[in-house]
XYZ file of C-alpha atoms in Angstrom:
361
model
C 27.853 -6.934 -22.736
C 26.867 -4.591 -19.896
C 26.522 -6.617 -16.679
C 23.133 -5.025 -15.890
C 21.797 -5.975 -19.327
C 23.045 -9.534 -18.834
C 21.293 -9.862 -15.485
C 18.070 -8.424 -16.917
C 18.150 -10.821 -19.864
C 18.768 -13.816 -17.603
C 15.930 -12.767 -15.291
C 13.579 -12.207 -18.226
C 14.221 -15.630 -19.766
C 13.689 -17.366 -16.423
C 10.464 -15.622 -15.376
C 8.777 -14.787 -18.693
C 6.674 -18.012 -18.632
C 5.154 -16.885 -15.325
C 4.172 -13.333 -16.326
C 0.473 -12.785 -15.616
C -0.066 -16.290 -14.307
C -3.232 -16.467 -12.175
C -3.528 -17.563 -8.545
C -6.018 -16.903 -5.727
C -7.851 -14.159 -7.587
C -4.762 -12.222 -8.733
C -2.667 -12.095 -11.876
C 1.025 -12.252 -10.950
C 3.971 -10.234 -12.206
C 7.646 -10.387 -11.190
C 10.416 -7.794 -11.266
C 14.130 -7.730 -10.462
C 14.465 -5.769 -7.212
C 18.096 -5.675 -6.038
C 18.402 -1.974 -6.841
C 16.319 0.857 -8.331
C 18.422 0.601 -11.484
C 17.423 -3.047 -11.909
C 13.794 -2.221 -11.075
C 13.737 0.375 -13.868
C 15.628 -1.816 -16.339
C 13.411 -4.848 -15.681
C 10.377 -2.614 -16.222
C 11.807 -1.433 -19.542
C 12.432 -5.051 -20.562
C 8.739 -5.989 -20.430
C 7.569 -6.358 -24.068
C 4.370 -4.447 -23.303
C 6.210 -1.361 -21.934
C 7.276 1.686 -23.991
C 10.337 3.666 -22.905
C 10.978 7.392 -23.383
C 14.683 7.580 -22.510
C 14.870 11.342 -23.016
C 12.156 12.081 -20.436
C 13.108 9.073 -18.277
C 9.601 7.616 -18.405
C 8.057 4.245 -19.181
C 4.461 3.683 -20.285
C 2.152 0.693 -20.350
C -1.478 0.263 -21.410
C -2.681 -3.338 -21.636
C -5.461 -5.552 -20.269
C -4.056 -5.387 -16.745
C -2.795 -1.841 -16.105
C -2.446 1.633 -17.495
C 0.762 3.007 -16.021
C 3.497 5.596 -16.164
C 6.816 5.294 -14.326
C 9.301 8.157 -14.000
C 12.775 7.720 -12.580
C 15.841 9.761 -11.648
C 19.204 8.854 -10.140
C 19.871 11.947 -8.014
C 23.321 10.995 -6.746
C 25.278 7.853 -5.999
C 23.075 5.622 -3.863
C 19.969 7.852 -4.101
C 17.091 7.434 -6.564
C 13.569 8.796 -6.894
C 10.857 6.847 -8.732
C 7.252 7.880 -9.378
C 4.766 5.167 -10.387
C 1.250 6.130 -11.446
C -0.892 3.051 -12.122
C -4.558 2.319 -12.837
C -5.404 -1.355 -12.279
C -7.779 -2.957 -14.783
C -7.536 -6.328 -13.005
C -6.426 -7.639 -9.622
C -2.641 -7.780 -9.879
C 0.168 -8.799 -7.519
C 3.848 -7.916 -7.828
C 6.600 -10.117 -6.425
C 10.218 -8.914 -6.177
C 12.969 -11.260 -7.334
C 16.529 -10.890 -6.036
C 19.582 -11.955 -8.031
C 21.742 -13.772 -5.483
C 24.910 -12.819 -7.369
C 24.063 -9.114 -6.983
C 24.050 -7.054 -3.782
C 20.718 -5.742 -2.492
C 21.376 -2.824 -0.138
C 18.609 -0.320 -0.882
C 16.052 0.964 1.600
C 12.831 2.436 0.212
C 10.650 5.239 1.587
C 7.261 5.766 -0.106
C 4.454 8.328 -0.063
C 1.250 6.453 -0.992
C -1.706 8.118 -2.686
C -4.424 5.518 -3.271
C -7.793 6.152 -4.902
C -10.135 3.196 -5.132
C -13.291 2.356 -7.002
C -14.285 0.491 -3.832
C -13.238 2.617 -0.806
C -12.852 -0.429 1.444
C -10.125 -1.995 -0.724
C -6.546 -0.780 -0.567
C -3.366 -2.353 -1.817
C -1.413 -4.596 0.522
C 2.194 -5.507 1.166
C 2.142 -8.899 2.874
C -0.347 -8.497 5.718
C -0.309 -4.696 5.861
C -3.123 -2.673 4.291
C -1.563 0.374 2.605
C -4.131 3.163 2.609
C -4.416 6.583 1.044
C -1.944 9.205 2.242
C 0.335 6.914 4.161
C 4.070 6.405 4.317
C 5.811 3.053 3.864
C 9.361 1.993 4.645
C 10.981 -1.190 3.306
C 14.357 -2.625 4.177
C 16.756 -4.204 1.668
C 15.937 -7.609 0.231
C 12.554 -7.883 1.919
C 10.462 -10.725 0.522
C 6.859 -9.739 0.016
C 3.771 -9.965 -2.147
C 2.233 -6.703 -3.210
C -1.525 -6.969 -3.917
C -3.429 -4.367 -5.965
C -7.169 -4.346 -6.644
C -9.084 -3.796 -9.871
C -10.371 -0.240 -10.158
C -7.631 1.299 -8.001
C -5.502 4.271 -9.030
C -2.210 4.558 -7.173
C 0.357 7.345 -7.294
C 3.526 6.467 -5.370
C 6.664 8.549 -4.785
C 9.479 6.151 -3.916
C 12.858 7.223 -2.551
C 15.536 4.518 -2.778
C 18.765 4.961 -0.819
C 21.451 2.380 -0.153
C 23.157 1.509 3.129
C 26.217 3.610 2.340
C 24.035 6.660 1.689
C 22.141 6.032 4.941
C 25.365 5.745 6.932
C 26.809 8.933 5.422
C 23.676 11.103 5.444
C 21.230 9.886 8.117
C 23.053 7.792 10.683
C 25.546 10.604 11.357
C 22.881 13.253 12.013
C 23.045 14.868 15.469
C 20.064 14.204 17.757
C 18.707 11.459 15.521
C 15.516 10.202 17.248
C 15.938 6.845 18.990
C 12.853 5.533 17.173
C 14.540 6.148 13.810
C 17.719 4.388 14.955
C 15.550 1.468 16.117
C 13.792 1.365 12.751
C 17.047 0.927 10.854
C 18.926 -1.240 13.338
C 16.199 -3.651 14.514
C 16.539 -6.782 12.371
C 12.996 -7.884 13.252
C 11.494 -4.891 11.432
C 11.539 -5.154 7.642
C 8.436 -3.185 6.606
C 6.251 -0.511 8.184
C 3.303 1.615 7.091
C 1.572 4.489 8.844
C -0.893 7.256 8.062
C 0.411 10.783 7.563
C -1.192 14.200 7.765
C -0.970 14.995 4.077
C -1.077 18.736 4.775
C 2.299 18.460 6.519
C 3.670 16.787 3.385
C 1.701 18.914 0.891
C 4.633 21.021 -0.315
C 6.974 18.112 -1.017
C 4.092 16.100 -2.477
C 3.232 18.894 -4.936
C 6.893 19.376 -5.856
C 7.290 15.652 -6.538
C 4.142 15.807 -8.670
C 5.387 18.793 -10.686
C 8.809 17.207 -11.211
C 7.354 14.054 -12.749
C 4.527 15.632 -14.743
C 6.410 18.106 -16.930
C 7.089 17.794 -20.654
C 10.805 17.394 -20.036
C 12.890 15.114 -17.856
C 12.889 15.963 -14.119
C 14.857 18.957 -12.861
C 17.520 17.178 -10.823
C 18.401 20.125 -8.600
C 14.763 20.740 -7.690
C 14.053 17.030 -7.251
C 17.071 16.523 -4.995
C 16.005 19.498 -2.854
C 12.496 18.043 -2.552
C 13.875 14.613 -1.651
C 15.986 16.048 1.162
C 12.946 17.976 2.442
C 11.011 14.698 2.416
C 13.686 13.032 4.530
C 13.529 15.902 7.037
C 9.753 15.487 7.391
C 10.087 11.736 7.798
C 12.725 12.059 10.524
C 10.674 14.700 12.356
C 7.363 12.813 12.217
C 8.244 9.132 12.507
C 8.631 9.090 16.301
C 4.979 10.190 16.653
C 3.570 7.743 14.107
C 1.219 4.849 14.819
C 2.972 2.140 12.841
C 1.797 -1.137 11.311
C 4.480 -3.833 10.951
C 4.627 -7.133 9.107
C 3.749 -10.406 10.836
C 5.122 -13.944 10.520
C 2.095 -15.511 8.807
C 2.882 -17.640 5.774
C 2.176 -16.183 2.367
C -0.570 -18.719 1.570
C -2.313 -17.887 4.869
C -2.161 -14.153 4.117
C -3.666 -14.738 0.687
C -6.506 -16.803 2.173
C -7.199 -14.147 4.815
C -7.254 -11.527 2.086
C -10.006 -13.460 0.304
C -11.916 -13.731 3.598
C -11.557 -9.985 4.080
C -12.755 -9.366 0.519
C -15.827 -11.494 1.227
C -16.587 -9.483 4.378
C -16.135 -6.144 2.606
C -18.337 -7.221 -0.301
C -21.174 -8.172 2.073
C -21.304 -5.284 4.540
C -25.018 -4.748 3.891
C -25.799 -8.355 4.813
C -26.051 -10.004 8.216
C -22.882 -11.563 9.605
C -23.222 -15.262 8.778
C -20.957 -16.547 11.560
C -17.448 -17.951 11.914
C -18.451 -21.560 11.241
C -20.020 -20.771 7.879
C -17.129 -18.544 6.805
C -14.627 -21.241 7.779
C -16.569 -23.854 5.811
C -16.811 -21.511 2.824
C -13.029 -21.045 2.688
C -12.076 -24.612 3.695
C -10.251 -23.715 6.898
C -10.807 -24.745 10.504
C -12.728 -22.155 12.572
C -9.993 -22.174 15.228
C -7.203 -21.426 12.743
C -9.336 -18.824 10.979
C -10.009 -16.931 14.215
C -6.391 -17.159 15.361
C -4.818 -16.084 12.060
C -7.333 -13.298 11.456
C -6.678 -11.843 14.915
C -2.913 -12.044 14.340
C -3.196 -10.275 10.993
C -5.801 -7.600 11.685
C -5.553 -7.204 15.452
C -9.254 -7.828 15.994
C -11.886 -10.556 15.697
C -13.616 -11.326 12.408
C -16.946 -10.044 13.693
C -15.274 -6.986 15.235
C -13.656 -6.197 11.884
C -16.940 -6.726 10.027
C -18.898 -4.488 12.418
C -16.282 -1.730 12.283
C -16.349 -1.693 8.477
C -20.165 -1.689 8.552
C -20.176 1.407 10.751
C -17.600 3.141 8.550
C -19.849 2.447 5.577
C -22.851 3.679 7.572
C -21.042 6.970 8.186
C -20.256 7.280 4.495
C -23.912 6.678 3.575
C -25.075 9.141 6.232
C -22.761 11.811 4.820
C -23.649 11.225 1.187
C -27.368 10.395 1.232
C -30.564 11.852 2.646
C -31.068 8.953 5.035
C -32.734 8.827 8.462
C -31.071 6.916 11.281
C -33.919 4.382 11.564
C -33.609 3.674 7.844
C -29.866 3.273 8.201
C -30.291 0.884 11.144
C -32.693 -1.239 9.098
C -30.273 -1.219 6.164
C -27.667 -2.863 8.420
C -30.191 -5.310 9.942
C -30.499 -3.668 13.374
C -34.040 -4.082 14.732
C -33.295 -1.580 17.501
C -31.895 1.724 16.276
C -30.446 2.492 19.720
C -28.188 -0.590 19.392
C -27.194 0.647 15.957
C -26.393 4.078 17.388
C -24.216 2.491 20.081
C -22.285 0.454 17.502
C -21.916 3.593 15.381
C -20.600 5.528 18.398
C -18.056 2.839 19.286
C -16.562 2.988 15.782
C -16.881 6.621 14.751
C -16.578 8.392 18.100
C -19.946 10.136 17.946
C -23.613 9.225 17.615
C -25.176 9.368 14.150
C -27.465 12.117 15.476
C -24.335 14.131 16.345
C -22.701 13.756 12.935
C -20.971 17.112 12.370
C -21.629 16.894 8.637
C -25.355 16.275 9.040
C -27.347 17.476 12.009
C -30.734 16.884 10.429
C -33.013 13.968 9.580
C -32.373 12.438 12.997
C -35.360 10.049 13.113
């Protein structure tokens, strides 16, 4: 029997009892992640997935997701995968690595994320992965990948192994020091940063066209697009503002995620205070403050206020709302204090909003 099939069957038997188990507000799913080939084959093995081998696509439509996954092995050590998923429930993915199999693939991802609730984006460990961002994962990284109900995600994932990196990237002349550091620094295993989508528009559209035709992807075109993507990544990475993973335990990250969800679901309410939040989630106030700051880089109240002001800007742009009314909506008795908070977050006063210069008071 083919060795890949054997590994897939062994993995499936071991983890099938845990498919869609429920924990901390998320249904859980596992996949074999040593290589893109095993990722695709483990996806095909799910009993709820249909496979179109001719077009190199898999489909799924069940109570948890509606998804389509396209795949292409472009050359030895280089794959391209497109996953388009609508989440009907909160779902987390956890990679499983077969210890008898090598795991040498890096992964570079363009993330397009559209959410029913704009404040909620999917997360890899402690990092919030937002719309039009780029992610980079090193081989055999252990992580939990959280996705929220109502989200639609379209991801273009380039997998390349260490041999391909050494032959095609590491040998490039004038390779930026920041890129060398990214690959060589053992303390960095995952990054995410926002991109100017217009700079990536051409390759994004070409990826889209390649995976949305009635036939299997055009390999020559897809390989050309993939190389163009690498060029953009290498040119832009040194200027990026990057988020990196932290050392918090998985259970602490999950708890902080539920705290964040509570904050985001109550942005139109008054901030109830650290003590009450800590009591609500059965954690000491000191640990809550410390872990939250380590994960999000700001205080709980600072995070809450920033998200309030982002929501205020959204409301101001979308509704015929006066500033005094908006201040009252967010429980500010003094609209000048509201305006100051708005300025600190958005960089301009609500009366100076470039999208709406009317209905000031």
